[in-house]
C-alpha positions as a printed Julia matrix, in Angstrom:
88×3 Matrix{Float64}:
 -48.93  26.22  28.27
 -47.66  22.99  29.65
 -50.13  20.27  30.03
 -52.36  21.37  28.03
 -53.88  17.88  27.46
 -53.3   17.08  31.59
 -56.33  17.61  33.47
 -54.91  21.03  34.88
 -52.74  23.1   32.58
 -49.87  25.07  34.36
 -48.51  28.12  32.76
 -45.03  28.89  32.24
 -43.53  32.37  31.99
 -39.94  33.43  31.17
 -38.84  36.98  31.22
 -35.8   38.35  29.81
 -34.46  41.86  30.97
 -32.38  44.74  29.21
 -31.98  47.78  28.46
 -32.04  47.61  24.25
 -35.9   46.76  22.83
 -34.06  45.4   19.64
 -31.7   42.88  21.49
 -34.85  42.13  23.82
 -37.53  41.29  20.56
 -35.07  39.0   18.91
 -34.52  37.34  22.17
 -37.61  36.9   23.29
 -38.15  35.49  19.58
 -35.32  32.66  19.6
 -36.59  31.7   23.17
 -40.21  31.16  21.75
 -38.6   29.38  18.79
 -37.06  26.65  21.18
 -39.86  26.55  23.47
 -41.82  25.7   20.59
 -40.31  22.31  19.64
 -40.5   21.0   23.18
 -42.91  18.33  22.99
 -45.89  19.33  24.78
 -45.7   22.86  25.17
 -48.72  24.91  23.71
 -49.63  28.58  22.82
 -46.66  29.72  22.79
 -46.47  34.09  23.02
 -43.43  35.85  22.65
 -44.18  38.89  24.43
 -43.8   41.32  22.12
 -46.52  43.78  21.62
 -46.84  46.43  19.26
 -48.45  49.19  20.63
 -47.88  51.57  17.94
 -45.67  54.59  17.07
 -43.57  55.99  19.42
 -40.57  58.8   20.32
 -38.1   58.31  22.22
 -36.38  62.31  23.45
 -32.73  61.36  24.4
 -31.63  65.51  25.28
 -27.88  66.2   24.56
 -26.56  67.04  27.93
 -24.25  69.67  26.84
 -26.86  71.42  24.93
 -29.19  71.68  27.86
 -26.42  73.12  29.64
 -25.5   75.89  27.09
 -29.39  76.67  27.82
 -29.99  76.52  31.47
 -32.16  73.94  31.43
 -31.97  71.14  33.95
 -32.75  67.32  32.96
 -35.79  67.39  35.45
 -36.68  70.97  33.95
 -36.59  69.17  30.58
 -38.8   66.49  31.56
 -41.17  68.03  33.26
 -41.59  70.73  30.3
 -41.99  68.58  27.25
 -44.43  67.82  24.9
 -45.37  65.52  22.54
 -47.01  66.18  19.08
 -50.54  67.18  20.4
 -48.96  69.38  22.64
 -49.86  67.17  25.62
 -47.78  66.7   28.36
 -45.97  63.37  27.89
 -44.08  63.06  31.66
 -44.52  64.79  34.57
């Protein structure tokens, strides 16, 4: 928060885009590190939540292929470990 000691205090947000979560956490980690020693900046957040486990299905094209089974078919027919649909 910027003027946090002003009578009104005016939010600042940054965003950072990509396609690799890693790159993006320590990013979004060295940003909130020098935001942090600019005099009067307060509550800094980083963004990063933890939500909890996660799996990530990246299907070998080929191997679909050798099956008969289409990307979307492959999408639209998985399951995750409770045997709930996970996309649709």
């Amino acid at each position: 928060m910027l003027g946090d000691l002003m009578a009104s205090v005016q939010p600042i947000e940054i965003k950072v885009f990509g396609m690799d979560q890693k790159i993006l956490n320590g990013l979004a980690k060295q940003v909130a590190s020098e935001i942090e020693k600019q005099e009067g900046i307060e509550d800094v957040f980083n963004g990063i939540t933890i939500a909890g486990p996660t799996v990530e299905l990246i299907p070998n094209q080929q191997e679909l292929a050798r099956y008969n089974i289409t990307p979307a078919s492959f999408q639209i027919s998985g399951s995750d470990y409770d045997g709930r649909k996970y996309c649709r």
